[in-house]
Short mmCIF file of C-alpha atoms and ligand atoms in Angstrom, two decimals:
data_model
loop_
_atom_site.label_atom_id
_atom_site.label_comp_id
_atom_site.label_asym_id
_atom_site.label_seq_id
_atom_site.Cartn_x
_atom_site.Cartn_y
_atom_site.Cartn_z
CA UNK A 1 -25.15 13.05 -7.82
CA UNK A 2 -25.23 11.33 -4.42
CA UNK A 3 -28.35 12.44 -2.05
CA UNK A 4 -26.14 12.95 0.66
CA UNK A 5 -25.62 16.01 1.88
CA UNK A 6 -22.52 17.51 4.08
CA UNK A 7 -24.54 18.30 7.13
CA UNK A 8 -24.69 14.50 6.98
CA UNK A 9 -20.91 13.89 7.05
CA UNK A 10 -20.05 15.77 9.60
CA UNK A 11 -16.58 15.78 9.82
CA UNK A 12 -16.16 17.53 12.73
CA UNK A 13 -17.19 14.58 14.84
CA UNK A 14 -15.08 12.58 12.70
CA UNK A 15 -12.00 14.14 13.09
CA UNK A 16 -13.16 14.26 16.99
CA UNK A 17 -13.19 9.87 17.04
CA UNK A 18 -10.40 9.27 19.02
CA UNK A 19 -7.56 7.71 16.87
CA UNK A 20 -8.42 4.28 17.78
CA UNK A 21 -6.03 0.59 16.40
CA UNK A 22 -8.46 -1.77 15.00
CA UNK A 23 -9.80 -4.67 16.85
CA UNK A 24 -6.68 -7.30 17.28
CA UNK A 25 -6.10 -9.99 14.67
CA UNK A 26 -7.53 -12.68 14.61
CA UNK A 27 -4.96 -14.98 15.33
CA UNK A 28 -4.55 -17.22 12.06
CA UNK A 29 -1.54 -19.42 10.90
CA UNK A 30 1.34 -17.59 9.13
CA UNK A 31 0.75 -17.99 5.35
CA UNK A 32 2.44 -20.48 3.19
CA UNK A 33 3.42 -18.01 0.88
CA UNK A 34 5.09 -14.39 1.29
CA UNK A 35 2.16 -11.88 1.08
CA UNK A 36 4.87 -9.22 -0.20
CA UNK A 37 8.31 -9.56 -1.54
CA UNK A 38 10.63 -11.84 -0.12
CA UNK A 39 14.19 -11.68 -0.79
CA UNK A 40 15.67 -13.94 -3.21
CA UNK A 41 18.95 -13.76 -5.41
CA UNK A 42 15.71 -14.02 -8.32
CA UNK A 43 14.61 -10.01 -7.01
CA UNK A 44 18.33 -9.32 -8.18
CA UNK A 45 17.68 -10.41 -12.07
CA UNK A 46 17.19 -8.26 -14.58
CA UNK A 47 15.06 -8.51 -17.68
CA UNK A 48 15.42 -6.96 -21.21
CA UNK A 49 13.04 -3.77 -22.31
CA UNK A 50 11.84 -1.01 -21.97
CA UNK A 51 11.95 0.27 -17.76
CA UNK A 52 8.50 0.68 -16.48
CA UNK A 53 7.48 4.21 -15.70
CA UNK A 54 7.66 4.70 -11.51
CA UNK A 55 7.16 7.80 -8.94
CA UNK A 56 10.67 7.63 -9.00
CA UNK A 57 10.32 9.32 -12.07
CA UNK A 58 9.34 12.04 -10.80
CA UNK A 59 11.44 15.51 -10.65
CA UNK A 60 11.71 15.65 -6.58
CA UNK A 61 11.78 12.62 -4.37
CA UNK A 62 12.91 12.16 -1.10
CA UNK A 63 13.14 8.65 0.74
CA UNK A 64 11.32 8.07 4.17
CA UNK A 65 10.61 5.03 6.37
CA UNK A 66 6.11 4.43 5.51
CA UNK A 67 4.07 5.89 3.24
CA UNK A 68 2.13 7.50 5.82
CA UNK A 69 5.32 10.25 6.66
CA UNK A 70 5.26 10.64 2.91
CA UNK A 71 1.54 11.41 3.31
CA UNK A 72 2.31 13.71 6.90
CA UNK A 73 4.98 15.79 4.96
CA UNK A 74 3.52 16.38 1.59
CA UNK A 75 0.96 17.72 3.87
CA UNK A 76 3.25 19.52 5.57
CA UNK A 77 4.73 21.12 2.17
CA UNK A 78 1.34 22.08 1.29
CA UNK A 79 1.09 23.95 4.02
CA UNK A 80 -2.55 21.94 5.91
CA UNK A 81 -2.22 22.92 9.23
CA UNK A 82 -5.78 23.50 11.95
CA UNK A 83 -8.81 24.77 10.35
CA UNK A 84 -8.19 23.18 6.92
CA UNK A 85 -10.03 20.32 5.44
CA UNK A 86 -8.84 17.50 3.08
CA UNK A 87 -10.38 15.90 0.76
CA UNK A 88 -10.32 11.91 1.39
CA UNK A 89 -11.46 8.77 0.08
CA UNK A 90 -14.10 7.07 2.48
CA UNK A 91 -12.58 3.55 1.29
CA UNK A 92 -9.17 3.64 2.50
CA UNK A 93 -6.50 2.03 5.44
CA UNK A 94 -6.37 4.05 8.86
CA UNK A 95 -2.63 5.26 7.95
CA UNK A 96 -4.08 6.97 5.17
CA UNK A 97 -6.46 9.33 7.51
CA UNK A 98 -3.85 9.17 10.48
CA UNK A 99 -1.67 12.02 8.97
CA UNK A 100 -4.33 14.47 8.52
CA UNK A 101 -5.73 14.13 11.88
CA UNK A 102 -1.99 14.82 13.22
CA UNK A 103 -1.47 17.34 10.97
CA UNK A 104 -4.62 18.92 12.76
CA UNK A 105 -7.03 19.30 9.76
CA UNK A 106 -10.09 17.86 9.18
CA UNK A 107 -10.56 14.82 7.16
CA UNK A 108 -13.72 14.93 4.32
CA UNK A 109 -14.91 11.84 3.05
CA UNK A 110 -16.23 11.67 -0.58
CA UNK A 111 -17.28 9.12 -1.92
CA UNK A 112 -15.84 6.36 -4.79
CA UNK A 113 -17.84 4.87 -7.41
CA UNK A 114 -18.28 0.40 -7.64
CA UNK A 115 -15.41 0.64 -9.93
CA UNK A 116 -12.72 2.35 -6.98
CA UNK A 117 -12.96 6.08 -9.18
CA UNK A 118 -13.25 8.83 -7.08
CA UNK A 119 -17.32 9.99 -7.45
CA UNK A 120 -16.21 13.52 -9.27
CA UNK A 121 -19.87 14.95 -8.91
CA UNK A 122 -19.04 14.23 -5.00
CA UNK A 123 -15.79 15.74 -4.76
CA UNK A 124 -17.24 19.10 -6.62
CA UNK A 125 -20.35 19.45 -3.96
CA UNK A 126 -17.96 18.42 -1.00
CA UNK A 127 -15.07 21.09 -2.60
CA UNK A 128 -17.74 23.73 -2.51
CA UNK A 129 -18.80 23.41 0.97
CA UNK A 130 -15.46 23.77 2.94
CA UNK A 131 -12.29 25.17 3.52
CA UNK A 132 -10.62 22.84 1.24
CA UNK A 133 -7.10 23.17 0.79
CA UNK A 134 -6.06 19.57 -1.11
CA UNK A 135 -7.64 16.38 -2.72
CA UNK A 136 -5.52 13.25 -1.57
CA UNK A 137 -6.48 10.65 -4.33
CA UNK A 138 -5.55 6.73 -4.24
CA UNK A 139 -4.92 4.52 -7.41
CA UNK A 140 -6.17 1.84 -5.59
CA UNK A 141 -4.73 -1.82 -6.22
CA UNK A 142 -2.23 -0.02 -8.90
CA UNK A 143 -5.27 0.98 -11.70
CA UNK A 144 -5.21 4.81 -12.03
CA UNK A 145 -7.90 7.16 -10.81
CA UNK A 146 -9.05 9.46 -13.84
CA UNK A 147 -5.93 11.61 -12.99
CA UNK A 148 -6.53 14.25 -15.98
CA UNK A 149 -9.78 15.23 -14.54
CA UNK A 150 -8.69 15.41 -11.06
CA UNK A 151 -5.54 17.58 -11.63
CA UNK A 152 -8.05 20.03 -13.99
CA UNK A 153 -10.48 20.40 -10.94
CA UNK A 154 -7.67 21.24 -8.88
CA UNK A 155 -6.13 23.88 -10.76
CA UNK A 156 -9.35 24.74 -10.66
CA UNK A 157 -10.24 25.22 -7.58
CA UNK A 158 -6.57 26.08 -6.67
CA UNK A 159 -5.92 23.03 -3.97
CA UNK A 160 -3.40 20.48 -4.06
CA UNK A 161 -3.45 17.04 -5.44
CA UNK A 162 -1.93 14.62 -3.30
CA UNK A 163 -1.74 10.99 -5.63
CA UNK A 164 -1.29 8.11 -3.37
CA UNK A 165 0.81 5.67 -4.92
CA UNK A 166 0.87 3.15 -2.23
CA UNK A 167 -0.48 0.74 -4.46
CA UNK A 168 0.92 1.86 -7.77
CA UNK A 169 5.15 2.36 -7.09
CA UNK A 170 4.70 1.40 -11.19
CA UNK A 171 2.97 2.74 -13.78
CA UNK A 172 1.75 5.56 -16.18
CA UNK A 173 -1.47 7.49 -17.63
CA UNK A 174 -2.37 9.84 -19.81
CA UNK A 175 1.31 10.36 -20.74
CA UNK A 176 2.98 10.14 -17.48
CA UNK A 177 4.39 8.36 -14.95
CA UNK A 178 2.02 7.88 -11.82
CA UNK A 179 2.76 10.20 -9.26
CA UNK A 180 3.60 12.95 -11.38
CA UNK A 181 -0.32 14.02 -11.95
CA UNK A 182 -0.51 15.27 -8.55
CA UNK A 183 1.31 18.22 -6.75
CA UNK A 184 2.85 15.89 -4.32
CA UNK A 185 2.88 12.03 -4.60
CA UNK A 186 3.58 9.13 -1.81
CA UNK A 187 4.88 5.31 -2.15
CA UNK A 188 5.06 2.09 0.29
CA UNK A 189 8.17 0.96 -1.08
CA UNK A 190 7.33 -2.45 1.03
CA UNK A 191 4.66 -2.98 -1.11
CA UNK A 192 6.55 -3.42 -4.20
CA UNK A 193 9.72 -4.48 -3.13
CA UNK A 194 11.68 -7.06 -0.56
CA UNK A 195 12.80 -4.45 1.66
CA UNK A 196 11.42 -4.26 5.93
CA UNK A 197 10.40 0.15 5.90
CA UNK A 198 10.49 2.79 3.05
CA UNK A 199 8.27 5.07 1.36
CA UNK A 200 8.82 7.82 -0.73
CA UNK A 201 7.91 11.27 -0.82
CA UNK A 202 6.99 12.40 -4.25
CA UNK A 203 6.63 15.87 -6.79
CA UNK A 204 7.00 16.92 -10.23
CA UNK A 205 5.97 20.17 -9.64
CA UNK A 206 7.16 21.33 -6.91
CA UNK A 207 11.01 21.19 -4.77
CA UNK A 208 11.46 19.79 -1.47
CA UNK A 209 14.22 21.66 0.34
CA UNK A 210 12.16 21.93 2.61
CA UNK A 211 12.40 17.92 3.96
CA UNK A 212 15.43 17.51 5.97
CA UNK A 213 15.91 13.85 6.69
CA UNK A 214 18.51 12.39 9.03
CA UNK A 215 19.88 9.15 9.89
CA UNK A 216 17.96 6.27 11.97
CA UNK A 217 20.86 4.89 12.93
CA UNK A 218 22.90 2.12 12.90
CA UNK A 219 21.22 0.00 14.93
CA UNK A 220 18.02 0.51 12.76
CA UNK A 221 20.33 -0.11 9.16
CA UNK A 222 21.82 -3.33 10.82
CA UNK A 223 17.70 -4.06 11.62
CA UNK A 224 16.33 -3.63 8.04
CA UNK A 225 19.06 -5.35 6.59
CA UNK A 226 18.48 -8.80 8.87
CA UNK A 227 14.82 -8.74 8.73
CA UNK A 228 14.75 -8.41 5.29
CA UNK A 229 17.23 -11.67 4.90
CA UNK A 230 15.19 -13.54 7.66
CA UNK A 231 12.12 -12.92 5.80
CA UNK A 232 13.69 -13.88 2.99
CA UNK A 233 14.80 -17.44 4.92
CA UNK A 234 11.47 -18.05 6.49
CA UNK A 235 10.26 -18.10 2.98
CA UNK A 236 12.63 -20.49 1.40
CA UNK A 237 14.38 -18.46 0.03
CA UNK A 238 18.59 -17.74 0.00
CA UNK A 239 18.95 -21.46 1.27
CA UNK A 240 22.33 -21.14 0.67
CA UNK A 241 22.91 -17.77 2.85
CA UNK A 242 20.74 -19.32 5.05
CA UNK A 243 23.23 -22.59 5.61
CA UNK A 244 26.36 -20.09 6.23
CA UNK A 245 24.68 -17.35 8.18
CA UNK A 246 22.87 -19.64 11.00
CA UNK A 247 26.09 -19.33 13.71
CA UNK A 248 25.71 -15.14 12.89
CA UNK A 249 22.40 -15.24 12.77
CA UNK A 250 22.09 -16.90 16.14
CA UNK A 251 24.69 -14.36 17.69
CA UNK A 252 22.92 -11.57 16.70
CA UNK A 253 19.71 -12.87 18.10
CA UNK A 254 21.16 -13.14 21.53
CA UNK A 255 23.07 -9.65 21.09
CA UNK A 256 19.25 -8.35 20.67
CA UNK A 257 17.82 -9.89 23.44
CA UNK A 258 21.15 -7.95 25.36
CA UNK A 259 20.31 -4.87 23.49
CA UNK A 260 16.62 -4.72 24.11
CA UNK A 261 16.52 -6.01 27.53
CA UNK A 262 19.39 -2.39 28.29
CA UNK A 263 16.47 -0.19 26.44
CA UNK A 264 13.99 -1.27 28.85
CA UNK A 265 11.09 -0.26 26.13
CA UNK A 266 10.99 3.28 27.25
CA UNK A 267 13.57 4.02 24.28
CA UNK A 268 12.49 4.48 21.04
CA UNK A 269 11.91 1.42 18.45
CA UNK A 270 14.44 0.61 15.96
CA UNK A 271 12.22 0.29 13.20
CA UNK A 272 8.94 1.99 12.46
CA UNK A 273 5.78 -0.15 14.24
CA UNK A 274 4.40 0.75 10.12
CA UNK A 275 6.76 -2.10 9.06
CA UNK A 276 5.17 -4.67 11.31
CA UNK A 277 1.44 -4.00 9.76
CA UNK A 278 0.13 -1.53 12.17
CA UNK A 279 -1.77 1.56 10.92
CA UNK A 280 -0.63 3.57 13.74
CA UNK A 281 1.21 7.22 12.79
CA UNK A 282 4.61 8.27 14.64
CA UNK A 283 5.72 11.42 14.09
CA UNK A 284 9.17 9.91 15.62
CA UNK A 285 9.97 8.55 12.18
CA UNK A 286 9.08 12.11 10.10
CA UNK A 287 12.69 13.38 9.95
CA UNK A 288 14.20 10.27 9.47
CA UNK A 289 15.96 8.85 6.21
CA UNK A 290 15.21 5.20 4.65
CA UNK A 291 17.46 2.78 5.12
CA UNK A 292 20.83 2.57 2.75
CA UNK A 293 19.44 -1.49 2.54
CA UNK A 294 15.95 -0.17 1.45
CA UNK A 295 17.07 3.16 -0.97
CA UNK A 296 20.19 0.45 -2.84
CA UNK A 297 17.57 -2.31 -3.19
CA UNK A 298 14.83 0.68 -4.48
CA UNK A 299 17.57 1.27 -7.61
CA UNK A 300 19.08 -2.37 -7.71
CA UNK A 301 15.21 -4.48 -8.33
CA UNK A 302 14.67 -4.11 -11.84
CA UNK A 303 11.36 -2.58 -12.42
CA UNK A 304 11.20 -4.01 -15.61
CA UNK A 305 10.91 -7.29 -13.96
CA UNK A 306 8.92 -6.14 -11.40
CA UNK A 307 6.58 -4.73 -13.50
CA UNK A 308 6.23 -7.67 -15.94
CA UNK A 309 5.70 -10.30 -13.80
CA UNK A 310 3.38 -8.80 -11.73
CA UNK A 311 1.34 -8.02 -14.94
CA UNK A 312 2.12 -12.12 -15.73
CA UNK A 313 1.52 -12.94 -12.16
CA UNK A 314 -2.09 -10.86 -12.43
CA UNK A 315 -3.74 -12.16 -15.46
CA UNK A 316 -2.77 -16.14 -14.10
CA UNK A 317 -4.68 -15.18 -11.22
CA UNK A 318 -7.57 -14.05 -13.56
CA UNK A 319 -8.16 -16.88 -16.03
CA UNK A 320 -8.12 -18.89 -12.79
CA UNK A 321 -10.54 -16.81 -10.19
CA UNK A 322 -12.54 -15.62 -13.28
CA UNK A 323 -15.73 -17.25 -13.91
CA UNK A 324 -16.47 -19.02 -10.17
CA UNK A 325 -20.00 -18.95 -9.17
CA UNK A 326 -20.53 -15.80 -6.11
CA UNK A 327 -17.45 -13.63 -6.95
CA UNK A 328 -15.51 -12.27 -10.01
CA UNK A 329 -12.51 -9.57 -10.70
CA UNK A 330 -12.59 -6.34 -9.21
CA UNK A 331 -11.90 -4.99 -12.59
CA UNK A 332 -12.77 -6.19 -15.48
CA UNK A 333 -9.71 -5.84 -17.29
CA UNK A 334 -5.76 -4.90 -17.18
CA UNK A 335 -4.89 -1.81 -19.25
CA UNK A 336 -1.62 -0.84 -20.28
CA UNK A 337 0.43 0.94 -18.33
CA UNK A 338 -0.75 -0.61 -14.76
CA UNK A 339 1.79 -2.77 -13.07
CA UNK A 340 -0.89 -3.89 -10.33
CA UNK A 341 -0.46 -4.36 -6.53
CA UNK A 342 -2.91 -7.36 -5.74
CA UNK A 343 -5.27 -9.06 -7.48
CA UNK A 344 -8.64 -8.29 -6.16
CA UNK A 345 -11.74 -10.28 -5.79
CA UNK A 346 -15.15 -9.02 -5.52
CA UNK A 347 -17.00 -11.66 -3.51
CA UNK A 348 -20.28 -12.36 -2.33
CA UNK A 349 -19.43 -14.03 1.16
CA UNK A 350 -16.28 -13.18 1.67
CA UNK A 351 -16.03 -13.27 5.42
CA UNK A 352 -16.36 -17.25 5.50
CA UNK A 353 -14.38 -17.34 2.37
CA UNK A 354 -11.47 -15.26 3.84
CA UNK A 355 -11.23 -17.15 7.31
CA UNK A 356 -11.52 -20.47 5.53
CA UNK A 357 -8.55 -19.30 3.13
CA UNK A 358 -6.57 -17.91 6.29
CA UNK A 359 -7.07 -21.43 8.08
CA UNK A 360 -5.43 -22.75 4.99
CA UNK A 361 -2.04 -20.59 4.95
CA UNK A 362 -3.56 -19.16 1.56
CA UNK A 363 -2.00 -15.15 1.87
CA UNK A 364 -5.33 -12.99 1.54
CA UNK A 365 -5.45 -10.17 2.60
CA UNK A 366 -8.33 -7.03 3.20
CA UNK A 367 -7.08 -3.86 2.54
CA UNK A 368 -9.75 -1.40 3.94
CA UNK A 369 -10.83 -3.69 6.38
CA UNK A 370 -11.47 -0.58 8.83
CA UNK A 371 -13.17 2.48 8.27
CA UNK A 372 -12.29 5.24 9.81
CA UNK A 373 -15.04 6.02 12.84
CA UNK A 374 -18.30 7.34 11.31
CA UNK A 375 -17.90 6.24 7.84
CA UNK A 376 -20.76 3.73 6.84
CA UNK A 377 -23.04 3.64 4.54
CA UNK A 378 -24.73 7.33 4.82
CA UNK A 379 -21.24 8.79 3.88
CA UNK A 380 -20.75 6.19 0.69
CA UNK A 381 -22.23 3.04 0.52
CA UNK A 382 -19.63 1.97 -2.46
CA UNK A 383 -16.77 2.10 -0.02
CA UNK A 384 -18.58 -0.17 2.95
CA UNK A 385 -19.81 -2.66 0.25
CA UNK A 386 -15.46 -3.02 -1.19
CA UNK A 387 -14.83 -2.93 2.35
CA UNK A 388 -15.93 -5.79 3.21
CA UNK A 389 -16.31 -7.96 -0.13
CA UNK A 390 -12.93 -6.89 -1.84
CA UNK A 391 -10.77 -9.72 -1.12
CA UNK A 392 -6.92 -9.64 -2.25
CA UNK A 393 -4.46 -11.99 -3.68
CA UNK A 394 -0.71 -11.45 -3.64
CA UNK A 395 1.12 -10.94 -7.20
CA UNK A 396 4.42 -9.83 -6.38
CA UNK A 397 7.34 -10.93 -8.56
CA UNK A 398 8.66 -13.62 -6.04
CA UNK A 399 6.19 -15.37 -5.82
CA UNK A 400 6.96 -18.92 -7.96
CA UNK A 401 5.12 -20.39 -10.63
CA UNK A 402 4.72 -23.60 -7.99
CA UNK A 403 3.19 -21.45 -5.28
CA UNK A 404 0.46 -19.04 -7.45
CA UNK A 405 -0.20 -22.99 -8.51
CA UNK A 406 -0.73 -24.26 -5.43
CA UNK A 407 -3.00 -20.44 -4.29
CA UNK A 408 -5.06 -20.89 -7.02
CA UNK A 409 -5.93 -24.23 -6.24
CA UNK A 410 -6.42 -23.48 -2.14
CA UNK A 411 -8.80 -20.25 -3.59
CA UNK A 412 -10.99 -22.61 -6.19
CA UNK A 413 -10.78 -25.58 -3.77
CA UNK A 414 -12.98 -23.32 -1.02
CA UNK A 415 -14.85 -20.87 -3.48
CA UNK A 416 -16.32 -24.43 -5.46
CA UNK A 417 -16.73 -26.27 -1.63
CA UNK A 418 -18.42 -23.69 -0.59
CA UNK A 419 -21.20 -24.25 -3.20
CA UNK A 420 -21.20 -27.66 -3.58
C1 PLP B 1 -0.37 0.74 2.67
C2 PLP B 1 -0.94 2.09 2.19
C3 PLP B 1 -0.36 3.57 2.94
C4 PLP B 1 0.12 3.78 4.04
O1 PLP B 1 1.66 3.05 3.36
P1 PLP B 1 3.00 2.84 4.56
O2 PLP B 1 3.86 2.33 3.91
O3 PLP B 1 2.24 1.35 5.13
O4 PLP B 1 2.87 3.78 5.53
C5 PLP B 1 -1.16 4.62 2.23
N1 PLP B 1 -2.03 4.33 1.39
C6 PLP B 1 -2.73 3.19 0.87
C7 PLP B 1 -3.36 2.97 -0.26
C8 PLP B 1 -2.21 2.32 1.23
O5 PLP B 1 -2.33 0.55 0.83
#
């Protein structure tokens, strides 16, 4: 068990830290390949074989506009509020913590181990000390946590388990779909489907009758649909449609200018900021249903194809990027039932490599790059290490073979060049 004591964590101080935005990202050129799935005709292809398990298999599911909104709604369903503590992982992105602050609760950061699993000894210590009402656990990169142990842990103490499936829309463990171990589970649709917004709140154990959602309006519906199509165009997908839509798109862009100038910036945004990559949390979206476009895509896109292609692309990256100097895949194997979000590579000198790859327009990302104020090595050395050292590369179903080959060539070249 760790030597750190609860008093070192000062949850109140951490909660009191202002919700601050991370520094503006450096101005890198736009990546050559889509970081997340871009819409193309292939998005609608099907693949024969059994359907992959998913958070959508839970008895109750609600479709909202982001994963963070789903977290906030889950906390609300649990009755989490001021005076309550929520155990959250030290390895995180701010959009996991903001909803806890919004609920008025105190986040208490628990440690995770070098392989990203929950430090069970640490949560046992922390669950005993504060007014803990819930435990949030993330299946990082699609790789499941020790979910049966976490379920038993929460049952013994009478606390809620919130299963964060933002990286694990698909998958199963211990004979159950991911997302069905928690009292509540959340997912982030944009990370897996060619959609511009979307999140899921699911529960295999509780009813979600209290969650009332309304349409966000036709402006929102139109914007979401057009943005998804335009994103496909931006990456050279849907060429025929692009030609057909050149005129309607020009009309739309000029109309958009008119609408925007009339709205004077004070009106609420047509689409959530969560769709544009920020970490912020906007309570205005708590009551809004996901767009019809996203909900239809969640049904139309073959989970089988998505799952199989993600595993295939992941293995290809794994084989090509293993055994290079100064780095190694974060996970040594790809177990059955894991359908990865991205391929995480643990690097000794990540910062220079990250910069170089970004300049070369490689779609590299860093989940957990910015930890919540106060979360440092005294809270969890492993999280700080992962936050700094893990670079991630997409393995989604909409990457073409030649695109993956190019990405692998760039990454190998950068790593081997640096050690020459
Ligand atoms: C992205 C993410 C979220 C939040 O999802 P959004 O749809 O971006 O709001 C929550 N948890 C984890 C682990 C994430 O990576």
